[in-house]
């Protein structure tokens, strides 16, 4: 998983009297949501459950995992457009989260192994319903 620095991500946007911050209300709302998720506790429980079952939790640096192509390794912020990842170098097309997950696997030293078939780009599992 990505090693997120929640403390740094939830710093105040107030600024100083001489230089007041921008979008302070929006940042305060984002901070509240992030802190309510209890990221550290979730990581702790996940590590515990994995260890209990003989697994191991590996943390990798989070920087640029969503901007780097999992196929050729080229990094460009323009490659990520919402949920679609299209590499500006090799043209690789994938769901942005799948591409980032593959980069996390690669960074953890687990190789370029794809053990599942991702849903087509633009078709997320949480929004797809099957007929009863």
mmCIF file of C-alpha atoms in Angstrom:
data_model
loop_
_atom_site.group_PDB
_atom_site.id
_atom_site.type_symbol
_atom_site.label_atom_id
_atom_site.label_comp_id
_atom_site.label_asym_id
_atom_site.label_seq_id
_atom_site.Cartn_x
_atom_site.Cartn_y
_atom_site.Cartn_z
ATOM 1 C CA UNK A 1 0.000 0.000 0.000
ATOM 2 C CA UNK A 2 1.004 3.613 -0.351
ATOM 3 C CA UNK A 3 2.752 5.138 2.627
ATOM 4 C CA UNK A 4 0.618 8.242 3.097
ATOM 5 C CA UNK A 5 1.704 11.049 5.389
ATOM 6 C CA UNK A 6 -1.688 12.037 6.708
ATOM 7 C CA UNK A 7 -0.202 14.556 9.160
ATOM 8 C CA UNK A 8 1.354 16.496 6.286
ATOM 9 C CA UNK A 9 -1.747 16.128 4.111
ATOM 10 C CA UNK A 10 -4.044 17.598 6.790
ATOM 11 C CA UNK A 11 -2.085 20.727 7.657
ATOM 12 C CA UNK A 12 -4.058 23.928 8.062
ATOM 13 C CA UNK A 13 -4.533 26.268 5.107
ATOM 14 C CA UNK A 14 -5.089 29.357 7.275
ATOM 15 C CA UNK A 15 -1.734 30.943 6.562
ATOM 16 C CA UNK A 16 -0.669 34.055 8.455
ATOM 17 C CA UNK A 17 -2.122 37.525 8.946
ATOM 18 C CA UNK A 18 0.315 38.954 6.405
ATOM 19 C CA UNK A 19 -0.405 36.174 3.909
ATOM 20 C CA UNK A 20 -3.821 34.574 4.534
ATOM 21 C CA UNK A 21 -4.503 31.136 3.081
ATOM 22 C CA UNK A 22 -6.745 30.344 0.133
ATOM 23 C CA UNK A 23 -9.737 27.976 0.094
ATOM 24 C CA UNK A 24 -9.529 27.602 3.870
ATOM 25 C CA UNK A 25 -13.090 26.276 4.274
ATOM 26 C CA UNK A 26 -12.638 23.666 1.558
ATOM 27 C CA UNK A 27 -9.322 22.541 3.048
ATOM 28 C CA UNK A 28 -10.879 22.330 6.543
ATOM 29 C CA UNK A 29 -13.663 20.118 5.163
ATOM 30 C CA UNK A 30 -11.169 17.877 3.359
ATOM 31 C CA UNK A 31 -9.068 17.609 6.521
ATOM 32 C CA UNK A 32 -12.128 16.637 8.565
ATOM 33 C CA UNK A 33 -13.047 13.863 6.134
ATOM 34 C CA UNK A 34 -9.481 12.536 5.973
ATOM 35 C CA UNK A 35 -9.083 12.494 9.751
ATOM 36 C CA UNK A 36 -12.476 10.817 10.226
ATOM 37 C CA UNK A 37 -11.323 7.931 8.020
ATOM 38 C CA UNK A 38 -8.777 6.918 10.715
ATOM 39 C CA UNK A 39 -6.158 5.914 8.143
ATOM 40 C CA UNK A 40 -3.559 4.883 10.736
ATOM 41 C CA UNK A 41 -6.036 2.592 12.493
ATOM 42 C CA UNK A 42 -7.088 1.003 9.191
ATOM 43 C CA UNK A 43 -3.439 0.319 8.303
ATOM 44 C CA UNK A 44 -2.841 -1.151 11.766
ATOM 45 C CA UNK A 45 -5.835 -3.501 11.464
ATOM 46 C CA UNK A 46 -4.892 -4.530 7.927
ATOM 47 C CA UNK A 47 -1.319 -5.333 9.013
ATOM 48 C CA UNK A 48 -2.653 -7.348 11.957
ATOM 49 C CA UNK A 49 -5.063 -9.353 9.794
ATOM 50 C CA UNK A 50 -2.407 -10.039 7.161
ATOM 51 C CA UNK A 51 0.121 -11.195 9.775
ATOM 52 C CA UNK A 52 -2.524 -13.428 11.325
ATOM 53 C CA UNK A 53 -2.975 -15.161 7.970
ATOM 54 C CA UNK A 54 0.721 -15.369 7.119
ATOM 55 C CA UNK A 55 0.821 -12.265 4.938
ATOM 56 C CA UNK A 56 2.841 -9.095 5.136
ATOM 57 C CA UNK A 57 1.926 -5.441 4.617
ATOM 58 C CA UNK A 58 4.438 -3.544 2.500
ATOM 59 C CA UNK A 59 4.408 0.251 2.302
ATOM 60 C CA UNK A 60 5.839 2.088 -0.683
ATOM 61 C CA UNK A 61 6.301 5.830 -1.298
ATOM 62 C CA UNK A 62 3.087 7.333 -2.636
ATOM 63 C CA UNK A 63 4.713 9.961 -4.838
ATOM 64 C CA UNK A 64 3.777 9.791 -8.534
ATOM 65 C CA UNK A 65 2.128 6.340 -8.485
ATOM 66 C CA UNK A 66 -0.906 7.765 -10.282
ATOM 67 C CA UNK A 67 1.164 9.689 -12.854
ATOM 68 C CA UNK A 68 3.586 6.933 -13.869
ATOM 69 C CA UNK A 69 2.866 4.407 -16.620
ATOM 70 C CA UNK A 70 2.956 0.851 -15.261
ATOM 71 C CA UNK A 71 4.034 -0.419 -18.685
ATOM 72 C CA UNK A 72 6.919 1.842 -19.746
ATOM 73 C CA UNK A 73 7.654 3.790 -16.532
ATOM 74 C CA UNK A 74 7.169 7.233 -18.126
ATOM 75 C CA UNK A 75 5.864 9.860 -15.689
ATOM 76 C CA UNK A 76 3.647 12.704 -16.869
ATOM 77 C CA UNK A 77 0.811 14.393 -14.922
ATOM 78 C CA UNK A 78 -1.081 14.804 -18.218
ATOM 79 C CA UNK A 79 -1.401 11.007 -18.517
ATOM 80 C CA UNK A 80 -3.999 10.975 -15.734
ATOM 81 C CA UNK A 81 -7.400 12.342 -16.691
ATOM 82 C CA UNK A 82 -9.962 11.491 -14.018
ATOM 83 C CA UNK A 83 -10.378 7.702 -13.908
ATOM 84 C CA UNK A 84 -8.647 7.205 -17.260
ATOM 85 C CA UNK A 85 -4.886 6.751 -17.569
ATOM 86 C CA UNK A 86 -3.423 7.151 -21.052
ATOM 87 C CA UNK A 87 0.380 7.218 -21.219
ATOM 88 C CA UNK A 88 1.656 10.178 -23.224
ATOM 89 C CA UNK A 89 4.748 8.163 -24.168
ATOM 90 C CA UNK A 90 3.655 4.620 -25.123
ATOM 91 C CA UNK A 91 -0.143 5.076 -25.348
ATOM 92 C CA UNK A 92 -0.931 2.483 -22.653
ATOM 93 C CA UNK A 93 -4.623 2.805 -21.678
ATOM 94 C CA UNK A 94 -5.936 1.614 -18.313
ATOM 95 C CA UNK A 95 -8.135 2.579 -15.392
ATOM 96 C CA UNK A 96 -6.131 5.121 -13.375
ATOM 97 C CA UNK A 97 -6.520 3.212 -10.097
ATOM 98 C CA UNK A 98 -5.471 -0.088 -11.707
ATOM 99 C CA UNK A 99 -2.408 1.581 -13.196
ATOM 100 C CA UNK A 100 -1.490 3.091 -9.797
ATOM 101 C CA UNK A 101 -2.014 -0.283 -8.082
ATOM 102 C CA UNK A 102 0.364 -1.934 -10.549
ATOM 103 C CA UNK A 103 2.939 0.771 -9.800
ATOM 104 C CA UNK A 104 2.552 0.067 -6.076
ATOM 105 C CA UNK A 105 3.073 -3.678 -6.727
ATOM 106 C CA UNK A 106 6.163 -2.905 -8.790
ATOM 107 C CA UNK A 107 7.560 -0.581 -6.115
ATOM 108 C CA UNK A 108 7.021 -3.296 -3.482
ATOM 109 C CA UNK A 109 9.140 -5.656 -5.582
ATOM 110 C CA UNK A 110 6.262 -7.954 -6.470
ATOM 111 C CA UNK A 111 6.970 -7.724 -10.187
ATOM 112 C CA UNK A 112 4.818 -6.976 -13.163
ATOM 113 C CA UNK A 113 2.236 -9.635 -12.455
ATOM 114 C CA UNK A 114 -1.413 -9.017 -13.242
ATOM 115 C CA UNK A 115 -3.551 -11.574 -11.471
ATOM 116 C CA UNK A 116 -6.980 -10.168 -12.288
ATOM 117 C CA UNK A 117 -8.872 -8.745 -15.212
ATOM 118 C CA UNK A 118 -9.823 -5.121 -14.531
ATOM 119 C CA UNK A 119 -13.212 -3.743 -15.473
ATOM 120 C CA UNK A 120 -13.200 -1.722 -18.688
ATOM 121 C CA UNK A 121 -12.156 1.905 -18.290
ATOM 122 C CA UNK A 122 -15.099 4.012 -17.124
ATOM 123 C CA UNK A 123 -16.976 1.042 -15.657
ATOM 124 C CA UNK A 124 -16.375 1.069 -11.914
ATOM 125 C CA UNK A 125 -17.629 -1.793 -9.746
ATOM 126 C CA UNK A 126 -19.234 0.533 -7.209
ATOM 127 C CA UNK A 127 -21.475 2.093 -9.855
ATOM 128 C CA UNK A 128 -22.257 -1.020 -11.906
ATOM 129 C CA UNK A 129 -25.412 -2.979 -11.110
ATOM 130 C CA UNK A 130 -26.360 -6.388 -12.384
ATOM 131 C CA UNK A 131 -29.889 -7.281 -13.410
ATOM 132 C CA UNK A 132 -31.664 -9.435 -10.812
#
